[in-house]
Coordinates of C-alpha atoms in Angstrom, one line a residue:
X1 CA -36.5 10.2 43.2
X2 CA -33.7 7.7 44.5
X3 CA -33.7 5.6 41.5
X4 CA -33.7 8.7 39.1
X5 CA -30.2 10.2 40.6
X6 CA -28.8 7.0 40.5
X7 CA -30.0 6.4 37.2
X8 CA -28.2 10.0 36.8
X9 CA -25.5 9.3 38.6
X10 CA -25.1 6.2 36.4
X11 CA -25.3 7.9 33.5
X12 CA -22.7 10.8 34.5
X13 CA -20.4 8.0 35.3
X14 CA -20.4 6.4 32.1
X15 CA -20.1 9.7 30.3
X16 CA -17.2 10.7 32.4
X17 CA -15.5 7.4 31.5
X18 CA -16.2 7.8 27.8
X19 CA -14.7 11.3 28.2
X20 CA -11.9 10.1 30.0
X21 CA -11.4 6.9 27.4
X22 CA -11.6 9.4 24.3
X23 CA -9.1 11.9 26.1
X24 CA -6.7 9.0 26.4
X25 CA -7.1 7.9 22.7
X26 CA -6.6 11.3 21.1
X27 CA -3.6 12.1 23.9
X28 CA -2.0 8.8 22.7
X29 CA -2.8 9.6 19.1
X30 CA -0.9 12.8 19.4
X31 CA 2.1 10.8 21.4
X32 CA 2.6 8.5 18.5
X33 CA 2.4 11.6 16.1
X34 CA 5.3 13.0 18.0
X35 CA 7.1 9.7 18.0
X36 CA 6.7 9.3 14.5
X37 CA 7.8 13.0 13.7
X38 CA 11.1 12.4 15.7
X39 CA 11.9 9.0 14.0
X40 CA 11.4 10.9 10.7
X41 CA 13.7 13.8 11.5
X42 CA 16.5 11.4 12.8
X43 CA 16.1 9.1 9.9
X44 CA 16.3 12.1 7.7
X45 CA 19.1 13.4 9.0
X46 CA 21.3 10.4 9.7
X47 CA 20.6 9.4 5.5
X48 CA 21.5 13.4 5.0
X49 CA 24.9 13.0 6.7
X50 CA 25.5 9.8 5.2
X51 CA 25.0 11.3 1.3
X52 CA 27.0 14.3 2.4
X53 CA 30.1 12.4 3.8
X54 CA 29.6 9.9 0.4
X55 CA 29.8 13.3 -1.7
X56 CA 32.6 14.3 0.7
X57 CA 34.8 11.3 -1.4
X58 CA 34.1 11.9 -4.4
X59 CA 34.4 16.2 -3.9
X60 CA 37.7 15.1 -3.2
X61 CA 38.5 13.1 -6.0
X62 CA 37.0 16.1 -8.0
X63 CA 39.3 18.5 -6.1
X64 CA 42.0 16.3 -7.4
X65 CA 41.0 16.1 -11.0
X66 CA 40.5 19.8 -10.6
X67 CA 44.0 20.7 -9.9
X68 CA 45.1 17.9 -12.7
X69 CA 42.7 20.3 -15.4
X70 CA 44.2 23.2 -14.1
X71 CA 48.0 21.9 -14.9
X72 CA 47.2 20.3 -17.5
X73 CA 45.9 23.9 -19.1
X74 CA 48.7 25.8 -17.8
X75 CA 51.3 23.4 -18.8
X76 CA 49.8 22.8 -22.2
X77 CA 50.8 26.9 -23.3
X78 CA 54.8 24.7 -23.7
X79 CA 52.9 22.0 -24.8
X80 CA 54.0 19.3 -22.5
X81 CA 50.0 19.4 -21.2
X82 CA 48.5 18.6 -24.3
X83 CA 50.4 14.8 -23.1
X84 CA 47.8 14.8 -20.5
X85 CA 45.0 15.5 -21.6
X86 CA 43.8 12.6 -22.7
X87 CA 44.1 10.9 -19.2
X88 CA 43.2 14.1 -17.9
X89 CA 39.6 13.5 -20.2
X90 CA 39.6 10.2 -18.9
X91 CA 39.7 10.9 -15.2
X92 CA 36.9 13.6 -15.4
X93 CA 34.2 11.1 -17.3
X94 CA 35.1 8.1 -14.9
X95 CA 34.4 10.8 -12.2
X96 CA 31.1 12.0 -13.7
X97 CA 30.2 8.2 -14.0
X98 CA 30.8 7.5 -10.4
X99 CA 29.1 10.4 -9.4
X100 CA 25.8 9.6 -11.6
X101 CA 26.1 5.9 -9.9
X102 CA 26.2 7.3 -6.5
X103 CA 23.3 9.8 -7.2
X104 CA 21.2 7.0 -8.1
X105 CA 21.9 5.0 -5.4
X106 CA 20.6 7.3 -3.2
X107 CA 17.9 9.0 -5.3
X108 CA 15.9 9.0 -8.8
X109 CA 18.5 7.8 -11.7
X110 CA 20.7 10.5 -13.4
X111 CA 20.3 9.2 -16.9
X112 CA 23.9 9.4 -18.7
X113 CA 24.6 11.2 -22.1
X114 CA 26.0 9.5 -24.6
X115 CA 30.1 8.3 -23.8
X116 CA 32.0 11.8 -24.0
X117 CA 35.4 11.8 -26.3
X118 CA 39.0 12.1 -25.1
X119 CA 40.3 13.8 -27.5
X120 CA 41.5 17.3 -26.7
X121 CA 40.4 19.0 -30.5
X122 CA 36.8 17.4 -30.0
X123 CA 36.4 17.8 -26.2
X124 CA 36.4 22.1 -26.3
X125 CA 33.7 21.9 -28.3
X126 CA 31.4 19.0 -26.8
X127 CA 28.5 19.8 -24.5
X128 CA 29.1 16.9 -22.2
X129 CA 32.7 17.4 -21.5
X130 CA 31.9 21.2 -21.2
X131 CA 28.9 20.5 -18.6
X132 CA 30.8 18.2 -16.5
X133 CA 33.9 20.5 -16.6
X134 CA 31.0 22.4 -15.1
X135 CA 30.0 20.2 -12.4
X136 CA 33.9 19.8 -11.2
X137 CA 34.3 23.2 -10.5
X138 CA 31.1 23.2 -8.4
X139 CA 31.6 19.8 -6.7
X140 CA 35.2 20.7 -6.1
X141 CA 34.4 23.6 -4.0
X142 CA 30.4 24.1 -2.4
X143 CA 30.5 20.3 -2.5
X144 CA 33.5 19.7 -0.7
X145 CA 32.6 22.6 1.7
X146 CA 29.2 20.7 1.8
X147 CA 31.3 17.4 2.6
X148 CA 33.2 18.9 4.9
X149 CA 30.4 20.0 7.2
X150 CA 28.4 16.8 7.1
X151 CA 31.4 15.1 8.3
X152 CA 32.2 17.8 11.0
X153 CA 29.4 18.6 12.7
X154 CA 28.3 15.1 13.8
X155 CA 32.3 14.9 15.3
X156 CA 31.5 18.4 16.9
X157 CA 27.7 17.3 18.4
X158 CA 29.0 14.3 20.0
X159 CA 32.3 16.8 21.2
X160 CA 30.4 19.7 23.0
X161 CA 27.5 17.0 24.2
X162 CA 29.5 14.8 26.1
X163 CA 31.7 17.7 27.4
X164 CA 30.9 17.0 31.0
X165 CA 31.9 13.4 31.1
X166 CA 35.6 14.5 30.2
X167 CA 36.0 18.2 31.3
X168 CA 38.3 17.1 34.6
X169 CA 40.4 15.5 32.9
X170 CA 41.6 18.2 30.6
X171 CA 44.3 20.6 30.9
X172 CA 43.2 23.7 32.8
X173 CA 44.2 26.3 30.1
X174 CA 42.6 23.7 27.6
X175 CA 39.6 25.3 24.8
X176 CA 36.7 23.9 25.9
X177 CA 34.7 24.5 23.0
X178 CA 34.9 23.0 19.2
X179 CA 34.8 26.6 17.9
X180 CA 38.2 27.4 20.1
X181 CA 37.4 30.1 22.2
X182 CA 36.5 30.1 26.0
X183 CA 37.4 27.9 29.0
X184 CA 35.3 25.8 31.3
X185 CA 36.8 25.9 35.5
X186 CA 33.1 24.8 36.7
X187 CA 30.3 22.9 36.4
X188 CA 28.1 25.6 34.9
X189 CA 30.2 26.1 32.7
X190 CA 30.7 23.1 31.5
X191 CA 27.2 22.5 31.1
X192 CA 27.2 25.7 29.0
X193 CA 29.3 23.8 26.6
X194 CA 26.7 21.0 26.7
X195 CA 24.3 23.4 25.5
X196 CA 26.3 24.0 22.4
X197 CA 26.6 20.9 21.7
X198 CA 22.7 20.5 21.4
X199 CA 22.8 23.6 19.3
X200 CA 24.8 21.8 16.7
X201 CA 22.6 18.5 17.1
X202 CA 19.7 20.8 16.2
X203 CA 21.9 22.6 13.5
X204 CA 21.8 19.0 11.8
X205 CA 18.3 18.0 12.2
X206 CA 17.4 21.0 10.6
X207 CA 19.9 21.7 7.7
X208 CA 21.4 18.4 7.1
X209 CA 18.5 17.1 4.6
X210 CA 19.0 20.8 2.6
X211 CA 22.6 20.8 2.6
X212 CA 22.5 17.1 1.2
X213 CA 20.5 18.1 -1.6
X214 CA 22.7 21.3 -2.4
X215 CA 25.3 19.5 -2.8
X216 CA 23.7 17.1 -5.3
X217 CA 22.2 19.7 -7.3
X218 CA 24.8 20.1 -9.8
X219 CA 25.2 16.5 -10.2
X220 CA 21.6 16.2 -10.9
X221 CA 21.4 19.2 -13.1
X222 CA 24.3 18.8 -14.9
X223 CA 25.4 15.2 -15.4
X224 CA 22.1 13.9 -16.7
X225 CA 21.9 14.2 -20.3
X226 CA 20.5 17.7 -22.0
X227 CA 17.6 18.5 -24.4
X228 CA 20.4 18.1 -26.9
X229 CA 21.9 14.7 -26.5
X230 CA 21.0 12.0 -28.1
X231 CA 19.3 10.1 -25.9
X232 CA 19.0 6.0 -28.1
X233 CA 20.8 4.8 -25.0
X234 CA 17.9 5.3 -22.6
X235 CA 15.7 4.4 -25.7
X236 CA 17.9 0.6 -25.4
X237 CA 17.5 1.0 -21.8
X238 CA 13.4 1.0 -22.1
X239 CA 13.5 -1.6 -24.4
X240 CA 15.5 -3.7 -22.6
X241 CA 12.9 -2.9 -19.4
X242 CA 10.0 -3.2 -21.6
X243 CA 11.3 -7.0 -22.7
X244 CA 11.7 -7.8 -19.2
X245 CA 8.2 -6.5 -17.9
X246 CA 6.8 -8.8 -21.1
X247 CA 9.0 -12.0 -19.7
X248 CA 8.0 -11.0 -16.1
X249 CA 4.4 -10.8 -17.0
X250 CA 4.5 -14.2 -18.8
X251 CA 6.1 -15.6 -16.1
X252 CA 3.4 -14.1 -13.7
X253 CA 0.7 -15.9 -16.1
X254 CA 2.1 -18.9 -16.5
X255 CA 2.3 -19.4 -12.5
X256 CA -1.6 -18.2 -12.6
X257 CA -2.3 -21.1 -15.0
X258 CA -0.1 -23.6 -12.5
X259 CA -2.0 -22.5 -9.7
X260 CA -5.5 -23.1 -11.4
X261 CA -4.5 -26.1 -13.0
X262 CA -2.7 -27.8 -10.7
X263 CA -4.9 -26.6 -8.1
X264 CA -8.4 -25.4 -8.3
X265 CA -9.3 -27.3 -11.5
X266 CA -7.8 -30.8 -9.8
X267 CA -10.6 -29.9 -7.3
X268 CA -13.3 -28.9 -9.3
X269 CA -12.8 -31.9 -11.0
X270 CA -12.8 -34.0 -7.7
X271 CA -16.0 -32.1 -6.5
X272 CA -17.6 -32.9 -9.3
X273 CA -17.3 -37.1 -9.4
X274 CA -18.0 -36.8 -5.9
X275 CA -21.0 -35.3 -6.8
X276 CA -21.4 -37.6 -9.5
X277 CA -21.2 -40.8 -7.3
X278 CA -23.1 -39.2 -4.6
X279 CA -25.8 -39.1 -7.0
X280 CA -25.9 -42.6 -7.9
X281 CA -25.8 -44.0 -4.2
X282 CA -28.3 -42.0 -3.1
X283 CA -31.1 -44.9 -3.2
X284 CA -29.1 -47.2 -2.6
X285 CA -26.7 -46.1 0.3
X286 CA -27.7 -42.6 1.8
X287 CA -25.3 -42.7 4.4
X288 CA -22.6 -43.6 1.9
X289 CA -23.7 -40.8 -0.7
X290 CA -24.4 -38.3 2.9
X291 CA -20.4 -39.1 3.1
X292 CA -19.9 -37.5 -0.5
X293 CA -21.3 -34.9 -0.3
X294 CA -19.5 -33.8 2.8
X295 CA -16.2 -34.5 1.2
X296 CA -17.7 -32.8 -2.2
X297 CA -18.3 -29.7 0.0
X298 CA -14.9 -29.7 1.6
X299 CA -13.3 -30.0 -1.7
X300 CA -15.1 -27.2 -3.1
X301 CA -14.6 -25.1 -0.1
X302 CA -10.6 -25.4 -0.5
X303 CA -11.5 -24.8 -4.2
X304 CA -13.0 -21.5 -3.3
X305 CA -9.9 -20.8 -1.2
X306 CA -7.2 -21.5 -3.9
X307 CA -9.5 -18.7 -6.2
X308 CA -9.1 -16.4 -3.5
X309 CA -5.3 -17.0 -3.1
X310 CA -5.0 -16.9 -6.8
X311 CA -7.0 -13.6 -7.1
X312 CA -4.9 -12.0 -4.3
X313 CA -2.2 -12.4 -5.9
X314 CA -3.1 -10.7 -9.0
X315 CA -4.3 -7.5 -7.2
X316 CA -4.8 -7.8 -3.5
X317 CA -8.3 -6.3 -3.0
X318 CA -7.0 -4.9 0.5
X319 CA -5.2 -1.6 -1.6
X320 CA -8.8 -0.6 -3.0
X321 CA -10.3 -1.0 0.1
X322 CA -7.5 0.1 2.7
X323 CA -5.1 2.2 0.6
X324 CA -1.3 1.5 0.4
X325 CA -0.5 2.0 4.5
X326 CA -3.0 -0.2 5.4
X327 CA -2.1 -3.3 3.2
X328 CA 1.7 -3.0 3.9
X329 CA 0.1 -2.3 7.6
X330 CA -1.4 -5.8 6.9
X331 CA 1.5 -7.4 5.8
X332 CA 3.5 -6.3 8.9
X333 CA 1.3 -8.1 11.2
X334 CA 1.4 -11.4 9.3
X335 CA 5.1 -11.4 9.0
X336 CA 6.9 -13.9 10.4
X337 CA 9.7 -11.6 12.2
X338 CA 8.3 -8.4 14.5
X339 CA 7.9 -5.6 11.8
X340 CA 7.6 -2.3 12.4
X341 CA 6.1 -0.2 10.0
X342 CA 6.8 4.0 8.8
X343 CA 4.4 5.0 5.9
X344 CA 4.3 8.3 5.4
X345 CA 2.3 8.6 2.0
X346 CA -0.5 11.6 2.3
X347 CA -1.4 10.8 -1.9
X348 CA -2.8 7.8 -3.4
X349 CA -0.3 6.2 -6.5
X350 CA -1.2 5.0 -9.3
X351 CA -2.4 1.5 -8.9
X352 CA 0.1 -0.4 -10.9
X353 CA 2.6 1.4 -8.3
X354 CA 1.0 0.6 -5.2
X355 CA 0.7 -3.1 -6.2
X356 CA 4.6 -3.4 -6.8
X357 CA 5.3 -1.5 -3.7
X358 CA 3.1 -4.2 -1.9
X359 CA 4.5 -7.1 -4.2
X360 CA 8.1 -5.7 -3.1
X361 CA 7.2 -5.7 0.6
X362 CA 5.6 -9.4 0.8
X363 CA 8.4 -10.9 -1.3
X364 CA 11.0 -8.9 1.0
X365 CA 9.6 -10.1 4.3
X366 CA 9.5 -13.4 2.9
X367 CA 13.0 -13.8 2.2
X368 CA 13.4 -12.5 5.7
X369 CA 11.2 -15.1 7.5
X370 CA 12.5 -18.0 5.3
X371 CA 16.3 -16.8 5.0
X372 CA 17.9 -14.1 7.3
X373 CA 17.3 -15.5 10.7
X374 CA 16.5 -12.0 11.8
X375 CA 14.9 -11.1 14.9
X376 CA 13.2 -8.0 13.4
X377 CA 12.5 -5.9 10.0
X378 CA 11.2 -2.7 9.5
X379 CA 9.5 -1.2 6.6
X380 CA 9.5 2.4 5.6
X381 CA 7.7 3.9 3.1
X382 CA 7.6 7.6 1.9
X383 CA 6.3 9.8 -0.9
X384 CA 8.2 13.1 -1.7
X385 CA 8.4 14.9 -5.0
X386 CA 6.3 12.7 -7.0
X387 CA 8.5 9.8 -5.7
X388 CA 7.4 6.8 -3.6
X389 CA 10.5 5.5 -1.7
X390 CA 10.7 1.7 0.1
X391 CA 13.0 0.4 2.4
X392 CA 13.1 -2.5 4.1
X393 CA 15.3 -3.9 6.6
X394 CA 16.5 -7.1 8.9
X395 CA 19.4 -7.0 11.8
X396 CA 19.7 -11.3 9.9
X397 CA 23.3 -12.9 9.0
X398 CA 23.0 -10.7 5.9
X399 CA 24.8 -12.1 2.4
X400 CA 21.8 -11.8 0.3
X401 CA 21.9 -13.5 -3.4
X402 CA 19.8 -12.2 -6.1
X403 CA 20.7 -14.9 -8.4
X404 CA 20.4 -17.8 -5.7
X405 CA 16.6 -18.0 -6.1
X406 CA 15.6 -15.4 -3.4
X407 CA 13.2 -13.4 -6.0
X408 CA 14.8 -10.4 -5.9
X409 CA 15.6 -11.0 -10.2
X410 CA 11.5 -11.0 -10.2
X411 CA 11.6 -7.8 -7.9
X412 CA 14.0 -6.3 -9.8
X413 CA 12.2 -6.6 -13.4
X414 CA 9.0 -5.5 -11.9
X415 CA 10.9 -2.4 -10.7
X416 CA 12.4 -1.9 -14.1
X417 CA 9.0 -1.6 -15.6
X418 CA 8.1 1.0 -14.1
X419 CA 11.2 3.1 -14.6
X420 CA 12.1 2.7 -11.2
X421 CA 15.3 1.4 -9.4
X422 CA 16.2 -1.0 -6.8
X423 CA 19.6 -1.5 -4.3
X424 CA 20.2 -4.1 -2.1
X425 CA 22.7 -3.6 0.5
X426 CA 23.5 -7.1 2.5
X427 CA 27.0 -7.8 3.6
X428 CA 27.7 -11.3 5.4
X429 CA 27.0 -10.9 8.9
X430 CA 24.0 -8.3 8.3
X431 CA 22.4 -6.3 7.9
X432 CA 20.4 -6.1 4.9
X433 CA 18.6 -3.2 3.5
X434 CA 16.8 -3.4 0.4
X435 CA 15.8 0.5 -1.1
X436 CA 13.3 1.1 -4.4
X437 CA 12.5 4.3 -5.7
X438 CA 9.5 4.3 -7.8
X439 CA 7.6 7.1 -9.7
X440 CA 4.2 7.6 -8.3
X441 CA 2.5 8.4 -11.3
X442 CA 3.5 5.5 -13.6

């Protein structure tokens, strides 16, 4: 019976250790679900404040052009405004342009009507003038509030949070609180204030990404060109895209052809006089012809490994087999700088998108290996509302050239083709971020 319960015992051992093993996995499984959540809320948030505080500046320059309008109205009843209102006209469609370039900086393109007149007799009755006249009344106020608030409540977080450090040091009939009301004498009390602060840290985690997008709503709604506008300028704009797609894609062909030729073919053809000569010495020399045919083999082996090279690069197979996350998973580990990778894509894309997205990435992490001198990238990917969004970034020496032979002109056209849209953000000194925004469905 002895060998039977240790047998037993054995056996409950191991199956407590397996137990044990797969609690551990699925307990750090859920950890780095957690971890990921919380990176994805900050991030959120921080590029939520960061769009709000952008539309802050340019709520104020509507607030600006606002008040202008509204003089310009009120003045022209004695006639001195209709003066203005050219420049008045002016102002308002520069502002809508900036606005549309700053919305698509950080978001899908807002595709612009055709150039809005300045004169006052054909401005009353144009629907662009009348739709961004529109948009400044709505900017000018909920998007200023909007502004306001994304500027404020970071200043107020970091206020009420580190209360405690400073609370000594104040006067004692001094507001402790951001809102102005009640008075801190002790430690719990300070504390209390603390607390608030949290509150309003969890105020922006929460509201920050919604309150972003309210305020640009109106932009997006009503800047972008209407049902009724003529829209041949976007119908240039495709054809330009289309062009460059057709001169990318020959240029993509044409370094195919370079590859095979200058490549595989040069070794095919070596393979084959090896084999050739191999042939003829074999009666006569079989040790000579043995050495051939080892050297026949070798070139026919790197052969095979130029084709796969070649083939990789047309499609990698690793997206059909591994899906998006795990070939830019792939690519993190083989870059040449730590990279940490975010992808957060639930749906498959279309393949065309998915192979620029991983095109984008290798290129991108390229540059950074070869050029930045960074000591770490990271690559985020995300799919939201039928939009797949990259970004990838490097703490290099920054001062990234698109036309200095970096590939980003080859990134860029790729982009283009698929209506999507690419900014690169590298000042000297670092760091560089480079964002794309493609539609998942082209």
């Amino acid at each position: 019976m002895a060998p039977h319960e240790d047998h037993a015992a054995s056996a409950g051992s191991t199956a407590g250790t397996v137990s044990t093993a797969g609690t551990g996995t699925a307990a750090a499984d859920r950890g780095t679900g957690v971890k990921d959540t919380v990176v994805r809320t900050l991030s959120a948030a921080g590029t939520a404040i960061g769009e709000l505080a952008s539309g802050l500046n340019t709520a104020l320059l509507a607030l600006l052009v606002l008040l202008w309008t509204a003089l310009t109205a009120v003045t022209s009843l004695a006639g001195v405004g209709l003066l203005m209102a050219p420049a008045v006209l002016r102002a308002l469609h520069a502002l809508a342009g900036h606005e549309r370039a700053r919305l698509a900086r950080r978001g899908p393109e807002v595709v612009a009507p055709e150039p809005a007149p300045t004169r006052l007799r054909l401005a009353l009755v144009d629907p662009t003038t009348r739709r961004e006249l529109r948009w400044l009344v709505r900017h000018a106020t909920l998007g200023l509030l909007l502004g306001v608030l994304g500027v404020l409540l970071p200043v107020l977080a970091v206020r009420d949070s580190t209360f405690p450090l400073y609370w000594r040091l104040l006067p004692e009939e001094a507001t402790a609180t951001s809102l102005g009301v009640g008075l801190a004498r002790s430690w719990p009390e300070a504390l209390a204030v603390c607390l608030l602060g949290l509150g309003w840290v969890i105020i922006i985690l929460g509201l920050a990404p919604g309150m972003a997008r309210l305020q640009a709503r109106p932009g997006r709604e009503l800047l972008a060109a209407g049902p009724d506008v003529d829209l041949s300028l976007r119908v240039a704009e495709l054809t330009a895209t289309r062009a460059a797609a057709l001169d990318a894609h020959a240029v993509e062909l044409r370094r195919i052809e370079r590859s095979l030729h200058d490549g595989t073919q040069n070794r095919i053809v070596s393979v084959t006089v090896l084999l050739g000569a191999a042939r003829r010495m074999v009666a006569r020399d079989p040790a000579g012809a043995d050495e051939l045919l080892e050297r026949a083999q070798s070139a026919a082996e790197q052969a095979l490994a130029e084709l796969r090279t070649v083939s990789r690069s047309i499609l990698p197979p690793v997206l059909d087999d591994r899906g998006l996350t795990g070939a830019l998973s792939g690519l993190a580990a083989q870059s040449g700088v730590p990279c940490r990778i975010d992808v957060d894509v639930p749906d498959r894309c279309a393949a065309s998108v998915e192979a620029t997205a991983y095109f984008v990435v290798a290129e991108a992490l390229t540059n950074i290996a070869k050029h930045s001198g960074a000591r770490s990238a990271t690559v985020t990917a995300h799919s939201r509302g039928g939009r797949l969004r990259l970004r990838v970034e490097d703490d290099g020496r920054g001062g990234a050239d698109e036309h200095g032979g970096s590939g980003l002109t080859g990134i860029r056209r790729r982009i283009a083709a698929l209506d999507g849209s690419l900014t690169l953000a590298s000042p000297p000194g670092g760091p560089t971020t480079l964002e794309v925004d493609l539609p998942c469905g082209s």
